[in-house]
Amino acid sequence: MSRVTGSPTRRISELRDRGFRGGRIAPHRAMIGLEVSWSLLIDLVVLPLMFAVAMIALLDPLMGLWRDFFNAIREPLGLPGMVATRVFEVGPLGVAIPYFTAPAEWPQRLDLMTGWLLTGIAFVAGMFMRGRLLPVGYLLRALAVLQATAQLWFSFTSPPFSYSLADYTAGLLVCGVIILVLAPFLVAFTFHIFDFLLWQKLTMATLLLVHLSILLPMQAAVHTWIIHRASFLAMPTLFLVFGVLLDVFVYVALYGWGMSWRSGGVLDAVDRRPPTRPERYPPTRPRPTPTPQSVRAITPIGSRVVRAMSLGGMLGNFVMRRLGMHPGGRA
């Protein structure tokens, strides 16, 4: 353990940054200003541009994989129609995005009654969840309130609906493609600004892009199947909670994991490992056997245990004396 020497003012100033084991307590990353350097500019500009250009170059083969995936699962899911293509153009660039053409129906009376029943069950179940399940209870109540607004809207509105299921699915995938291209810049301005190693920054961006590339077509397929089976009544909740918001939470989860990685810079604390409590009785020393004196020493005098032991001992000595026996056991 290092010692702090010098003037009292210096000692006090240095002791403020020391842990109880003598290690240095480094300031949190969020409380340290950024030092603008060429390496930081490369991490904030060059790396995300590289990932964005690579993502744009891989969009055509990626859309081909999505199209093959949709064609493979359309019949097992029982979705009518076909897998169509919508060309999304941004300036000179264009990408052909596949999507399902399955239709959805306006909610009927049975759909509304089923929706009200499920909404009530979710709200009541959320009210009774306590302890570790409390966050799940909050989520269920929020979903119930959101779905109740959709129930009310469809109860007092007549068809047709403003959006078709095909337009909804195509729009969801278009948003996904935009997220794929812009995600590297989000990683750069939220993760690359910290003192992580280069391979850690490249890993974070790669994990996010690979995860979204797999999640987005599966998300669109699940949304299409649910809305096709449950009518337009399920569209508002799916879009607002399990749409783009779910894609954002993917990065939030990866970001939280990545921020726990140990970096290679000076922002990491020297003394990070939690202290281990030593054994009370090491193997080299035998565990002491309790004696009446030790029990009396750790037991309050006025406790019921002490009073019972004292009265029992006095009564036993009295009986032994009346029988002519010594308290130690000799006649």
Coordinates of C-alpha atoms in Angstrom, one line a residue:
M1 CA 0.0 0.0 0.0
S2 CA 1.5 3.3 -1.0
R3 CA 1.9 6.2 1.5
V4 CA 0.9 9.8 1.0
T5 CA 3.6 12.2 2.1
G6 CA 4.1 16.0 1.9
S7 CA 2.4 19.0 3.4
P8 CA -1.0 18.5 5.2
T9 CA -2.8 20.3 2.4
R10 CA -1.3 18.0 -0.2
R11 CA -2.0 14.9 1.9
I12 CA -5.6 15.8 2.4
S13 CA -6.0 16.5 -1.4
E14 CA -4.5 13.1 -2.3
L15 CA -6.4 11.2 0.4
R16 CA -9.6 12.3 -1.2
D17 CA -8.8 10.2 -4.3
R18 CA -7.7 7.1 -2.3
G19 CA -9.8 4.1 -1.5
F20 CA -9.8 2.3 1.8
R21 CA -7.2 -0.2 0.4
G22 CA -4.9 2.6 -0.7
G23 CA -5.8 2.4 -4.4
R24 CA -6.6 5.5 -6.5
I25 CA -10.2 6.3 -7.1
A26 CA -10.4 7.4 -10.7
P27 CA -13.1 10.0 -11.7
H28 CA -16.0 8.7 -13.6
R29 CA -15.8 8.9 -17.4
A30 CA -18.9 11.2 -17.5
M31 CA -17.1 13.8 -15.3
I32 CA -14.0 14.1 -17.5
G33 CA -13.8 16.5 -20.4
L34 CA -12.8 15.4 -23.9
E35 CA -9.3 16.2 -25.1
V36 CA -9.6 17.0 -28.8
S37 CA -6.9 15.1 -30.7
W38 CA -6.3 13.5 -34.1
S39 CA -7.1 10.1 -32.8
L40 CA -10.5 11.3 -31.4
L41 CA -11.3 12.9 -34.7
I42 CA -10.5 9.7 -36.5
D43 CA -12.8 7.8 -34.1
L44 CA -15.6 10.3 -34.5
V45 CA -15.4 10.8 -38.3
V46 CA -13.4 8.2 -40.1
L47 CA -14.6 5.0 -38.3
P48 CA -18.3 5.7 -38.7
L49 CA -17.9 6.7 -42.3
M50 CA -16.1 3.4 -43.0
F51 CA -18.9 1.5 -41.4
A52 CA -21.6 3.5 -43.2
V53 CA -20.0 3.1 -46.6
A54 CA -19.5 -0.6 -46.0
M55 CA -23.2 -0.9 -44.9
I56 CA -24.4 0.9 -48.1
A57 CA -22.2 -1.4 -50.2
L58 CA -23.7 -4.5 -48.5
L59 CA -27.4 -3.4 -48.7
D60 CA -28.1 -5.2 -52.0
P61 CA -26.9 -8.6 -50.9
L62 CA -28.5 -8.1 -47.5
M63 CA -31.9 -7.3 -49.1
G64 CA -31.5 -10.5 -51.1
L65 CA -31.1 -12.4 -47.9
W66 CA -34.1 -10.7 -46.4
R67 CA -36.1 -11.6 -49.5
D68 CA -35.1 -15.3 -49.4
F69 CA -36.0 -15.3 -45.7
F70 CA -39.5 -13.8 -46.3
N71 CA -40.1 -16.3 -49.2
A72 CA -39.1 -19.2 -46.9
I73 CA -41.4 -18.3 -44.0
R74 CA -44.4 -16.9 -45.9
E75 CA -46.2 -20.2 -46.4
P76 CA -45.4 -21.7 -43.0
L77 CA -46.8 -18.6 -41.4
G78 CA -49.9 -18.8 -43.5
L79 CA -49.6 -15.3 -45.0
P80 CA -51.4 -14.7 -48.2
G81 CA -50.1 -12.6 -51.1
M82 CA -46.5 -12.5 -52.0
V83 CA -43.2 -10.9 -51.2
A84 CA -43.0 -7.6 -53.2
T85 CA -40.2 -5.1 -53.5
R86 CA -40.2 -1.3 -52.8
V87 CA -37.4 0.8 -54.1
F88 CA -36.2 3.4 -51.6
E89 CA -34.1 6.1 -53.2
V90 CA -31.9 8.7 -51.6
G91 CA -30.3 10.9 -54.3
P92 CA -28.4 8.7 -56.7
L93 CA -28.6 5.7 -54.4
G94 CA -31.5 3.2 -54.4
V95 CA -32.2 0.0 -52.5
A96 CA -34.9 -2.6 -53.2
I97 CA -36.6 -3.5 -49.9
P98 CA -38.7 -6.6 -49.7
Y99 CA -41.9 -6.8 -47.8
F100 CA -45.1 -8.9 -47.4
T101 CA -48.3 -8.0 -49.2
A102 CA -50.6 -9.8 -46.8
P103 CA -53.8 -7.8 -45.9
A104 CA -55.3 -7.0 -42.6
E105 CA -59.0 -6.6 -41.6
W106 CA -60.9 -4.0 -39.7
P107 CA -61.5 -5.2 -36.1
Q108 CA -64.8 -6.9 -35.7
R109 CA -67.0 -7.1 -32.5
L110 CA -65.3 -10.3 -31.4
D111 CA -61.8 -8.7 -31.9
L112 CA -62.8 -5.7 -29.8
M113 CA -64.2 -7.9 -27.0
T114 CA -61.1 -10.0 -27.0
G115 CA -58.9 -6.9 -26.9
W116 CA -60.8 -5.5 -23.9
L117 CA -60.4 -8.8 -22.1
L118 CA -56.7 -9.0 -22.7
T119 CA -56.2 -5.3 -21.8
G120 CA -58.0 -5.8 -18.5
I121 CA -56.0 -9.0 -17.7
A122 CA -52.7 -7.2 -18.4
F123 CA -53.7 -4.2 -16.3
V124 CA -54.9 -6.2 -13.3
A125 CA -51.9 -8.6 -13.5
G126 CA -49.6 -5.5 -13.4
M127 CA -51.3 -4.2 -10.3
F128 CA -50.5 -7.3 -8.4
M129 CA -46.8 -7.7 -9.3
R130 CA -44.5 -6.7 -6.5
G131 CA -40.8 -7.1 -5.6
R132 CA -38.6 -8.2 -8.5
L133 CA -41.6 -8.3 -10.9
L134 CA -42.5 -4.7 -10.3
P135 CA -40.8 -3.4 -13.5
V136 CA -42.8 -6.1 -15.4
G137 CA -46.0 -4.8 -13.7
Y138 CA -45.2 -1.2 -14.8
L139 CA -44.7 -2.5 -18.4
L140 CA -48.0 -4.4 -18.4
R141 CA -49.9 -1.4 -17.1
A142 CA -48.3 0.9 -19.7
L143 CA -49.2 -1.6 -22.5
A144 CA -52.7 -1.9 -21.2
V145 CA -53.2 1.9 -21.2
L146 CA -51.8 2.2 -24.7
Q147 CA -54.0 -0.6 -26.0
A148 CA -57.0 0.9 -24.3
T149 CA -56.6 4.0 -26.4
A150 CA -56.5 1.9 -29.6
Q151 CA -59.6 0.0 -28.4
L152 CA -61.5 3.2 -27.9
W153 CA -60.5 4.6 -31.2
F154 CA -61.6 1.6 -33.2
S155 CA -64.8 1.4 -31.2
F156 CA -66.0 4.8 -32.4
T157 CA -64.4 4.9 -35.9
S158 CA -65.6 3.3 -39.1
P159 CA -63.4 1.8 -41.8
P160 CA -61.3 2.1 -43.9
F161 CA -58.0 2.4 -42.0
S162 CA -55.5 5.0 -43.1
Y163 CA -52.6 2.5 -43.6
S164 CA -52.6 -1.0 -45.2
L165 CA -50.6 -3.8 -43.7
A166 CA -48.2 -3.8 -46.7
D167 CA -47.5 -0.1 -46.3
Y168 CA -46.9 -0.6 -42.6
T169 CA -44.4 -3.4 -43.2
A170 CA -42.6 -1.6 -46.0
G171 CA -42.3 1.5 -43.9
L172 CA -41.0 -0.4 -40.9
L173 CA -38.2 -2.0 -43.1
V174 CA -37.4 1.4 -44.7
C175 CA -36.8 2.8 -41.2
G176 CA -34.7 -0.2 -40.4
V177 CA -32.5 0.4 -43.4
I178 CA -32.0 4.0 -42.4
I179 CA -31.1 2.9 -38.9
L180 CA -28.5 0.5 -40.3
V181 CA -26.8 3.3 -42.3
L182 CA -26.9 5.9 -39.4
A183 CA -26.1 3.5 -36.5
P184 CA -22.3 3.8 -36.9
F185 CA -22.5 7.6 -36.2
L186 CA -24.6 6.9 -33.1
V187 CA -22.0 4.5 -31.8
A188 CA -19.2 7.0 -32.6
F189 CA -20.7 10.0 -30.7
T190 CA -21.8 7.9 -27.7
F191 CA -19.2 5.2 -27.4
H192 CA -16.1 6.2 -29.4
I193 CA -15.7 9.3 -27.3
F194 CA -14.4 7.2 -24.4
D195 CA -10.9 5.8 -24.0
F196 CA -11.6 2.3 -25.3
L197 CA -9.2 0.4 -27.5
L198 CA -9.7 0.4 -31.2
W199 CA -10.8 -3.3 -31.3
Q200 CA -13.4 -2.6 -28.7
K201 CA -14.9 0.3 -30.7
L202 CA -14.9 -1.8 -33.9
T203 CA -16.5 -4.6 -32.0
M204 CA -19.3 -2.5 -30.6
A205 CA -20.3 -1.1 -34.1
T206 CA -20.0 -4.6 -35.7
L207 CA -22.2 -6.2 -33.0
L208 CA -24.9 -3.5 -33.4
L209 CA -25.0 -3.8 -37.2
V210 CA -25.0 -7.6 -37.2
H211 CA -27.8 -7.8 -34.6
L212 CA -30.0 -5.3 -36.4
S213 CA -29.5 -7.0 -39.7
I214 CA -30.9 -10.2 -38.2
L215 CA -33.6 -8.5 -36.0
L216 CA -35.2 -6.3 -38.6
P217 CA -36.6 -8.9 -41.0
M218 CA -37.7 -11.1 -38.1
Q219 CA -39.4 -8.1 -36.5
A220 CA -41.3 -7.3 -39.7
A221 CA -42.4 -10.9 -40.1
V222 CA -43.7 -11.1 -36.5
H223 CA -45.6 -7.8 -36.9
T224 CA -47.1 -8.9 -40.2
W225 CA -48.3 -12.2 -38.8
I226 CA -49.8 -10.7 -35.6
I227 CA -51.6 -7.9 -37.4
H228 CA -52.9 -10.3 -40.1
R229 CA -54.3 -12.6 -37.5
A230 CA -55.5 -10.0 -34.9
S231 CA -56.7 -7.2 -37.3
F232 CA -55.6 -3.5 -37.3
L233 CA -56.3 -3.5 -33.5
A234 CA -52.7 -4.7 -32.8
M235 CA -50.9 -2.2 -35.0
P236 CA -50.7 0.8 -32.7
T237 CA -49.1 -1.1 -29.8
L238 CA -46.8 -3.0 -32.0
F239 CA -45.6 0.1 -33.8
L240 CA -45.2 2.4 -30.7
V241 CA -43.6 -0.2 -28.3
F242 CA -42.2 -3.0 -30.4
G243 CA -41.2 -1.1 -33.5
V244 CA -38.4 1.4 -33.8
L245 CA -38.3 1.7 -30.0
L246 CA -37.2 -1.9 -29.8
D247 CA -34.4 -1.3 -32.3
V248 CA -33.2 1.6 -30.1
F249 CA -33.2 -0.6 -27.0
V250 CA -31.0 -3.1 -28.8
Y251 CA -28.2 -0.4 -28.8
V252 CA -29.0 0.6 -25.3
A253 CA -28.4 -3.0 -24.1
L254 CA -25.2 -3.3 -26.1
Y255 CA -24.0 0.1 -24.9
G256 CA -24.5 -0.8 -21.3
W257 CA -22.5 -4.0 -21.8
G258 CA -19.8 -2.2 -23.7
M259 CA -19.4 0.5 -21.0
S260 CA -18.5 -2.3 -18.6
W261 CA -15.4 -3.3 -20.6
R262 CA -12.1 -2.3 -19.2
S263 CA -10.4 0.3 -21.4
G264 CA -6.8 0.8 -22.0
G265 CA -6.6 4.4 -20.9
V266 CA -6.1 6.3 -17.6
L267 CA -9.8 6.6 -16.8
D268 CA -10.0 3.2 -15.2
A269 CA -9.8 3.0 -11.4
V270 CA -6.6 1.3 -10.1
D271 CA -8.5 -0.4 -7.3
R272 CA -11.6 -2.0 -9.0
R273 CA -11.8 -5.4 -7.5
P274 CA -14.1 -5.7 -4.5
P275 CA -12.3 -6.6 -1.2
T276 CA -12.6 -10.2 -0.1
R277 CA -13.5 -10.8 3.5
P278 CA -10.9 -13.0 5.3
E279 CA -12.1 -16.1 7.0
R280 CA -13.0 -15.6 10.7
Y281 CA -11.2 -18.8 11.7
P282 CA -8.4 -19.6 9.3
P283 CA -7.6 -23.3 8.7
T284 CA -4.3 -22.9 10.5
R285 CA -6.1 -22.0 13.8
P286 CA -8.7 -24.4 15.3
R287 CA -12.1 -23.0 15.9
P288 CA -12.6 -22.3 19.6
T289 CA -15.1 -24.3 21.6
P290 CA -17.7 -22.3 23.5
T291 CA -17.5 -22.5 27.3
P292 CA -19.9 -21.3 30.0
Q293 CA -17.7 -18.3 30.6
S294 CA -17.6 -17.3 26.9
V295 CA -21.4 -17.8 26.6
R296 CA -22.0 -15.7 29.7
A297 CA -19.6 -13.0 28.3
I298 CA -21.5 -12.6 25.1
T299 CA -25.0 -13.0 26.5
P300 CA -26.7 -10.1 28.2
I301 CA -27.0 -10.6 32.0
G302 CA -30.7 -9.8 32.0
S303 CA -31.7 -12.1 29.1
R304 CA -34.1 -15.0 29.6
V305 CA -31.4 -17.5 28.8
V306 CA -29.1 -16.3 31.6
R307 CA -32.0 -16.2 34.1
A308 CA -33.1 -19.7 33.2
M309 CA -29.6 -21.0 33.5
S310 CA -29.0 -19.3 36.8
L311 CA -32.3 -20.6 38.4
G312 CA -31.7 -24.1 37.0
G313 CA -28.2 -24.2 38.5
M314 CA -29.3 -22.9 41.9
L315 CA -32.1 -25.5 42.0
G316 CA -29.7 -28.3 41.0
N317 CA -27.2 -27.4 43.7
F318 CA -29.9 -27.3 46.3
V319 CA -31.2 -30.8 45.4
M320 CA -27.7 -32.2 45.3
R321 CA -26.8 -30.8 48.7
R322 CA -30.1 -32.2 50.2
L323 CA -29.1 -35.7 48.9
G324 CA -25.6 -35.4 50.4
M325 CA -23.8 -35.1 47.2
H326 CA -21.1 -32.6 46.3
P327 CA -22.0 -30.2 43.4
G328 CA -19.0 -31.6 41.5
G329 CA -20.4 -35.1 41.5
R330 CA -18.8 -36.7 44.6
A331 CA -21.0 -38.2 47.4

